[in-house]
Amino acid sequence: MNICVFCSAAELDEVYTGAARELAELIGKRGHTLVWGGSDCGLMKVVADGVQGAGGRLVGISVEFLHHRARVAADEMIITATLAERKALLLERADAVVVMVGGTGTLDEATDILELKKHGLHGKPVVVLNTAGFYDGLRRQMERMDAEGFLPVPLPGLVTFADDAEAAIAALGA
């Protein structure tokens, strides 16, 4: 399975890097391929190191203005001209998506993927790995959107929130 992981390229606390290592190890040990933003920095590096170290493949999709941060040791690295092209290719190359902790870029990727799924433009499983309650606010907001009729797809059909890596992988059927 090609599993796209959206996450931060920032250096983060052990609570987040530990969860990233756990997810990465599960992806790699089960023979899956990581499809990710291609960066060799921060949490993106932690995930790539873990997948590669556990025997998985790496497909990076970076963007021109960040190409200097791209991982040299990826099995495949694609450089796109724009962030929009990058997001489209990440989704195209993935069988499933995991959203980990991140900033505005990760949130943009997650909401874009969910919007496309809401409109039936893909049916890939999307899991939010809610490490240390990072996405509790997003979960509450999405539950409210669902309850008040803003989502044409019931929330469980759109996204799954998982509290740990094992639950995230199980939700993907991986």
PDB file of N, CA, C and O in Angstrom, residues 50-97:
ATOM      1  N   GLY A  50      12.363   6.264   9.687  1.00  0.00           N
ATOM      2  CA  GLY A  50      11.718   5.092  10.285  1.00  0.00           C
ATOM      3  C   GLY A  50      11.201   4.108   9.257  1.00  0.00           C
ATOM      4  O   GLY A  50      11.374   2.893   9.405  1.00  0.00           O
ATOM      5  N   VAL A  51      10.569   4.606   8.213  1.00  0.00           N
ATOM      6  CA  VAL A  51      10.052   3.720   7.165  1.00  0.00           C
ATOM      7  C   VAL A  51      11.209   3.022   6.470  1.00  0.00           C
ATOM      8  O   VAL A  51      11.208   1.803   6.298  1.00  0.00           O
ATOM      9  N   GLN A  52      12.209   3.790   6.077  1.00  0.00           N
ATOM     10  CA  GLN A  52      13.353   3.222   5.377  1.00  0.00           C
ATOM     11  C   GLN A  52      14.101   2.226   6.269  1.00  0.00           C
ATOM     12  O   GLN A  52      14.471   1.134   5.813  1.00  0.00           O
ATOM     13  N   GLY A  53      14.278   2.565   7.521  1.00  0.00           N
ATOM     14  CA  GLY A  53      14.968   1.685   8.461  1.00  0.00           C
ATOM     15  C   GLY A  53      14.242   0.371   8.709  1.00  0.00           C
ATOM     16  O   GLY A  53      14.852  -0.632   9.046  1.00  0.00           O
ATOM     17  N   ALA A  54      12.920   0.373   8.530  1.00  0.00           N
ATOM     18  CA  ALA A  54      12.120  -0.832   8.741  1.00  0.00           C
ATOM     19  C   ALA A  54      11.862  -1.585   7.438  1.00  0.00           C
ATOM     20  O   ALA A  54      11.086  -2.536   7.414  1.00  0.00           O
ATOM     21  N   GLY A  55      12.491  -1.135   6.345  1.00  0.00           N
ATOM     22  CA  GLY A  55      12.399  -1.872   5.092  1.00  0.00           C
ATOM     23  C   GLY A  55      11.397  -1.367   4.085  1.00  0.00           C
ATOM     24  O   GLY A  55      11.194  -1.990   3.044  1.00  0.00           O
ATOM     25  N   GLY A  56      10.759  -0.235   4.354  1.00  0.00           N
ATOM     26  CA  GLY A  56       9.781   0.313   3.411  1.00  0.00           C
ATOM     27  C   GLY A  56      10.429   1.192   2.353  1.00  0.00           C
ATOM     28  O   GLY A  56      11.593   1.567   2.466  1.00  0.00           O
ATOM     29  N   ARG A  57       9.666   1.507   1.335  1.00  0.00           N
ATOM     30  CA  ARG A  57      10.125   2.371   0.233  1.00  0.00           C
ATOM     31  C   ARG A  57       9.707   3.801   0.493  1.00  0.00           C
ATOM     32  O   ARG A  57       8.706   4.062   1.154  1.00  0.00           O
ATOM     33  N   LEU A  58      10.469   4.749  -0.102  1.00  0.00           N
ATOM     34  CA  LEU A  58      10.191   6.174   0.043  1.00  0.00           C
ATOM     35  C   LEU A  58       9.950   6.813  -1.308  1.00  0.00           C
ATOM     36  O   LEU A  58      10.803   6.743  -2.195  1.00  0.00           O
ATOM     37  N   VAL A  59       8.798   7.450  -1.461  1.00  0.00           N
ATOM     38  CA  VAL A  59       8.489   8.249  -2.642  1.00  0.00           C
ATOM     39  C   VAL A  59       8.245   9.675  -2.153  1.00  0.00           C
ATOM     40  O   VAL A  59       7.237   9.954  -1.501  1.00  0.00           O
ATOM     41  N   GLY A  60       9.200  10.540  -2.449  1.00  0.00           N
ATOM     42  CA  GLY A  60       9.096  11.931  -2.036  1.00  0.00           C
ATOM     43  C   GLY A  60       8.566  12.800  -3.154  1.00  0.00           C
ATOM     44  O   GLY A  60       8.911  12.600  -4.315  1.00  0.00           O
ATOM     45  N   ILE A  61       7.724  13.749  -2.778  1.00  0.00           N
ATOM     46  CA  ILE A  61       7.206  14.704  -3.748  1.00  0.00           C
ATOM     47  C   ILE A  61       7.411  16.090  -3.143  1.00  0.00           C
ATOM     48  O   ILE A  61       6.674  16.520  -2.267  1.00  0.00           O
ATOM     49  N   SER A  62       8.447  16.748  -3.623  1.00  0.00           N
ATOM     50  CA  SER A  62       8.816  18.058  -3.112  1.00  0.00           C
ATOM     51  C   SER A  62       8.385  19.127  -4.110  1.00  0.00           C
ATOM     52  O   SER A  62       7.745  18.826  -5.118  1.00  0.00           O
ATOM     53  N   VAL A  63       8.735  20.352  -3.808  1.00  0.00           N
ATOM     54  CA  VAL A  63       8.370  21.480  -4.665  1.00  0.00           C
ATOM     55  C   VAL A  63       9.642  22.291  -4.907  1.00  0.00           C
ATOM     56  O   VAL A  63      10.554  22.289  -4.072  1.00  0.00           O
ATOM     57  N   GLU A  64       9.709  22.956  -6.046  1.00  0.00           N
ATOM     58  CA  GLU A  64      10.942  23.639  -6.448  1.00  0.00           C
ATOM     59  C   GLU A  64      11.550  24.512  -5.354  1.00  0.00           C
ATOM     60  O   GLU A  64      12.744  24.442  -5.102  1.00  0.00           O
ATOM     61  N   PHE A  65      10.740  25.336  -4.683  1.00  0.00           N
ATOM     62  CA  PHE A  65      11.329  26.261  -3.711  1.00  0.00           C
ATOM     63  C   PHE A  65      11.841  25.562  -2.449  1.00  0.00           C
ATOM     64  O   PHE A  65      12.519  26.166  -1.635  1.00  0.00           O
ATOM     65  N   LEU A  66      11.552  24.263  -2.303  1.00  0.00           N
ATOM     66  CA  LEU A  66      12.059  23.487  -1.165  1.00  0.00           C
ATOM     67  C   LEU A  66      12.998  22.360  -1.600  1.00  0.00           C
ATOM     68  O   LEU A  66      13.387  21.531  -0.775  1.00  0.00           O
ATOM     69  N   HIS A  67      13.373  22.319  -2.867  1.00  0.00           N
ATOM     70  CA  HIS A  67      14.161  21.189  -3.371  1.00  0.00           C
ATOM     71  C   HIS A  67      15.490  21.008  -2.636  1.00  0.00           C
ATOM     72  O   HIS A  67      15.999  19.904  -2.541  1.00  0.00           O
ATOM     73  N   HIS A  68      16.019  22.069  -2.072  1.00  0.00           N
ATOM     74  CA  HIS A  68      17.278  21.970  -1.325  1.00  0.00           C
ATOM     75  C   HIS A  68      17.123  21.184  -0.021  1.00  0.00           C
ATOM     76  O   HIS A  68      18.111  20.786   0.585  1.00  0.00           O
ATOM     77  N   ARG A  69      15.894  20.967   0.410  1.00  0.00           N
ATOM     78  CA  ARG A  69      15.630  20.181   1.618  1.00  0.00           C
ATOM     79  C   ARG A  69      15.201  18.745   1.301  1.00  0.00           C
ATOM     80  O   ARG A  69      14.890  17.977   2.206  1.00  0.00           O
ATOM     81  N   ALA A  70      15.151  18.409   0.016  1.00  0.00           N
ATOM     82  CA  ALA A  70      14.678  17.080  -0.386  1.00  0.00           C
ATOM     83  C   ALA A  70      15.661  15.993   0.038  1.00  0.00           C
ATOM     84  O   ALA A  70      16.876  16.186   0.020  1.00  0.00           O
ATOM     85  N   ARG A  71      15.123  14.862   0.408  1.00  0.00           N
ATOM     86  CA  ARG A  71      15.925  13.715   0.854  1.00  0.00           C
ATOM     87  C   ARG A  71      16.635  13.083  -0.341  1.00  0.00           C
ATOM     88  O   ARG A  71      15.998  12.632  -1.286  1.00  0.00           O
ATOM     89  N   VAL A  72      17.932  13.019  -0.269  1.00  0.00           N
ATOM     90  CA  VAL A  72      18.738  12.462  -1.350  1.00  0.00           C
ATOM     91  C   VAL A  72      18.546  10.946  -1.448  1.00  0.00           C
ATOM     92  O   VAL A  72      18.534  10.386  -2.541  1.00  0.00           O
ATOM     93  N   ALA A  73      18.374  10.281  -0.319  1.00  0.00           N
ATOM     94  CA  ALA A  73      18.323   8.820  -0.279  1.00  0.00           C
ATOM     95  C   ALA A  73      16.927   8.230  -0.480  1.00  0.00           C
ATOM     96  O   ALA A  73      16.701   7.067  -0.155  1.00  0.00           O
ATOM     97  N   ALA A  74      16.001   8.987  -1.042  1.00  0.00           N
ATOM     98  CA  ALA A  74      14.667   8.446  -1.313  1.00  0.00           C
ATOM     99  C   ALA A  74      14.748   7.478  -2.489  1.00  0.00           C
ATOM    100  O   ALA A  74      15.607   7.606  -3.362  1.00  0.00           O
ATOM    101  N   ASP A  75      13.840   6.511  -2.521  1.00  0.00           N
ATOM    102  CA  ASP A  75      13.792   5.583  -3.656  1.00  0.00           C
ATOM    103  C   ASP A  75      13.352   6.311  -4.919  1.00  0.00           C
ATOM    104  O   ASP A  75      13.768   5.966  -6.019  1.00  0.00           O
ATOM    105  N   GLU A  76      12.518   7.308  -4.733  1.00  0.00           N
ATOM    106  CA  GLU A  76      12.040   8.126  -5.852  1.00  0.00           C
ATOM    107  C   GLU A  76      11.782   9.533  -5.322  1.00  0.00           C
ATOM    108  O   GLU A  76      11.202   9.691  -4.251  1.00  0.00           O
ATOM    109  N   MET A  77      12.216  10.548  -6.058  1.00  0.00           N
ATOM    110  CA  MET A  77      11.967  11.930  -5.659  1.00  0.00           C
ATOM    111  C   MET A  77      11.463  12.693  -6.879  1.00  0.00           C
ATOM    112  O   MET A  77      12.099  12.695  -7.926  1.00  0.00           O
ATOM    113  N   ILE A  78      10.330  13.332  -6.704  1.00  0.00           N
ATOM    114  CA  ILE A  78       9.721  14.131  -7.755  1.00  0.00           C
ATOM    115  C   ILE A  78       9.682  15.568  -7.265  1.00  0.00           C
ATOM    116  O   ILE A  78       9.300  15.827  -6.118  1.00  0.00           O
ATOM    117  N   ILE A  79      10.062  16.496  -8.119  1.00  0.00           N
ATOM    118  CA  ILE A  79      10.016  17.914  -7.781  1.00  0.00           C
ATOM    119  C   ILE A  79       8.958  18.572  -8.657  1.00  0.00           C
ATOM    120  O   ILE A  79       9.029  18.501  -9.884  1.00  0.00           O
ATOM    121  N   THR A  80       7.971  19.194  -8.016  1.00  0.00           N
ATOM    122  CA  THR A  80       6.912  19.876  -8.756  1.00  0.00           C
ATOM    123  C   THR A  80       7.177  21.381  -8.779  1.00  0.00           C
ATOM    124  O   THR A  80       7.972  21.887  -7.992  1.00  0.00           O
ATOM    125  N   ALA A  81       6.476  22.064  -9.653  1.00  0.00           N
ATOM    126  CA  ALA A  81       6.646  23.515  -9.764  1.00  0.00           C
ATOM    127  C   ALA A  81       5.887  24.259  -8.675  1.00  0.00           C
ATOM    128  O   ALA A  81       6.348  25.284  -8.177  1.00  0.00           O
ATOM    129  N   THR A  82       4.718  23.748  -8.281  1.00  0.00           N
ATOM    130  CA  THR A  82       3.877  24.473  -7.333  1.00  0.00           C
ATOM    131  C   THR A  82       3.380  23.549  -6.219  1.00  0.00           C
ATOM    132  O   THR A  82       3.368  22.319  -6.364  1.00  0.00           O
ATOM    133  N   LEU A  83       2.924  24.170  -5.132  1.00  0.00           N
ATOM    134  CA  LEU A  83       2.344  23.402  -4.032  1.00  0.00           C
ATOM    135  C   LEU A  83       1.073  22.684  -4.468  1.00  0.00           C
ATOM    136  O   LEU A  83       0.803  21.566  -4.032  1.00  0.00           O
ATOM    137  N   ALA A  84       0.269  23.312  -5.330  1.00  0.00           N
ATOM    138  CA  ALA A  84      -0.958  22.681  -5.822  1.00  0.00           C
ATOM    139  C   ALA A  84      -0.632  21.401  -6.590  1.00  0.00           C
ATOM    140  O   ALA A  84      -1.308  20.372  -6.415  1.00  0.00           O
ATOM    141  N   GLU A  85       0.402  21.460  -7.432  1.00  0.00           N
ATOM    142  CA  GLU A  85       0.820  20.257  -8.168  1.00  0.00           C
ATOM    143  C   GLU A  85       1.316  19.188  -7.200  1.00  0.00           C
ATOM    144  O   GLU A  85       1.040  17.998  -7.383  1.00  0.00           O
ATOM    145  N   ARG A  86       2.035  19.615  -6.187  1.00  0.00           N
ATOM    146  CA  ARG A  86       2.550  18.678  -5.190  1.00  0.00           C
ATOM    147  C   ARG A  86       1.402  17.955  -4.494  1.00  0.00           C
ATOM    148  O   ARG A  86       1.413  16.727  -4.376  1.00  0.00           O
ATOM    149  N   LYS A  87       0.394  18.700  -4.037  1.00  0.00           N
ATOM    150  CA  LYS A  87      -0.740  18.083  -3.349  1.00  0.00           C
ATOM    151  C   LYS A  87      -1.468  17.096  -4.258  1.00  0.00           C
ATOM    152  O   LYS A  87      -1.833  16.001  -3.824  1.00  0.00           O
ATOM    153  N   ALA A  88      -1.673  17.489  -5.504  1.00  0.00           N
ATOM    154  CA  ALA A  88      -2.376  16.614  -6.440  1.00  0.00           C
ATOM    155  C   ALA A  88      -1.602  15.318  -6.662  1.00  0.00           C
ATOM    156  O   ALA A  88      -2.187  14.229  -6.687  1.00  0.00           O
ATOM    157  N   LEU A  89      -0.303  15.411  -6.799  1.00  0.00           N
ATOM    158  CA  LEU A  89       0.520  14.231  -7.031  1.00  0.00           C
ATOM    159  C   LEU A  89       0.614  13.354  -5.782  1.00  0.00           C
ATOM    160  O   LEU A  89       0.613  12.121  -5.879  1.00  0.00           O
ATOM    161  N   LEU A  90       0.688  13.966  -4.606  1.00  0.00           N
ATOM    162  CA  LEU A  90       0.682  13.191  -3.364  1.00  0.00           C
ATOM    163  C   LEU A  90      -0.577  12.327  -3.289  1.00  0.00           C
ATOM    164  O   LEU A  90      -0.505  11.136  -2.985  1.00  0.00           O
ATOM    165  N   LEU A  91      -1.727  12.918  -3.586  1.00  0.00           N
ATOM    166  CA  LEU A  91      -2.985  12.168  -3.547  1.00  0.00           C
ATOM    167  C   LEU A  91      -3.018  11.113  -4.644  1.00  0.00           C
ATOM    168  O   LEU A  91      -3.434   9.972  -4.404  1.00  0.00           O
ATOM    169  N   GLU A  92      -2.560  11.480  -5.827  1.00  0.00           N
ATOM    170  CA  GLU A  92      -2.568  10.542  -6.955  1.00  0.00           C
ATOM    171  C   GLU A  92      -1.738   9.302  -6.657  1.00  0.00           C
ATOM    172  O   GLU A  92      -2.133   8.186  -6.986  1.00  0.00           O
ATOM    173  N   ARG A  93      -0.604   9.472  -6.023  1.00  0.00           N
ATOM    174  CA  ARG A  93       0.318   8.357  -5.760  1.00  0.00           C
ATOM    175  C   ARG A  93      -0.059   7.548  -4.518  1.00  0.00           C
ATOM    176  O   ARG A  93       0.547   6.516  -4.254  1.00  0.00           O
ATOM    177  N   ALA A  94      -1.028   8.006  -3.743  1.00  0.00           N
ATOM    178  CA  ALA A  94      -1.388   7.365  -2.475  1.00  0.00           C
ATOM    179  C   ALA A  94      -2.607   6.458  -2.612  1.00  0.00           C
ATOM    180  O   ALA A  94      -3.506   6.726  -3.400  1.00  0.00           O
ATOM    181  N   ASP A  95      -2.603   5.410  -1.784  1.00  0.00           N
ATOM    182  CA  ASP A  95      -3.785   4.567  -1.626  1.00  0.00           C
ATOM    183  C   ASP A  95      -4.565   4.972  -0.378  1.00  0.00           C
ATOM    184  O   ASP A  95      -5.737   4.630  -0.238  1.00  0.00           O
ATOM    185  N   ALA A  96      -3.879   5.664   0.536  1.00  0.00           N
ATOM    186  CA  ALA A  96      -4.468   6.089   1.799  1.00  0.00           C
ATOM    187  C   ALA A  96      -3.654   7.265   2.331  1.00  0.00           C
ATOM    188  O   ALA A  96      -2.511   7.466   1.922  1.00  0.00           O
ATOM    189  N   VAL A  97      -4.268   8.032   3.247  1.00  0.00           N
ATOM    190  CA  VAL A  97      -3.627   9.238   3.775  1.00  0.00           C
ATOM    191  C   VAL A  97      -3.681   9.227   5.293  1.00  0.00           C
ATOM    192  O   VAL A  97      -4.722   8.932   5.889  1.00  0.00           O
TER     193      VAL A  97
END
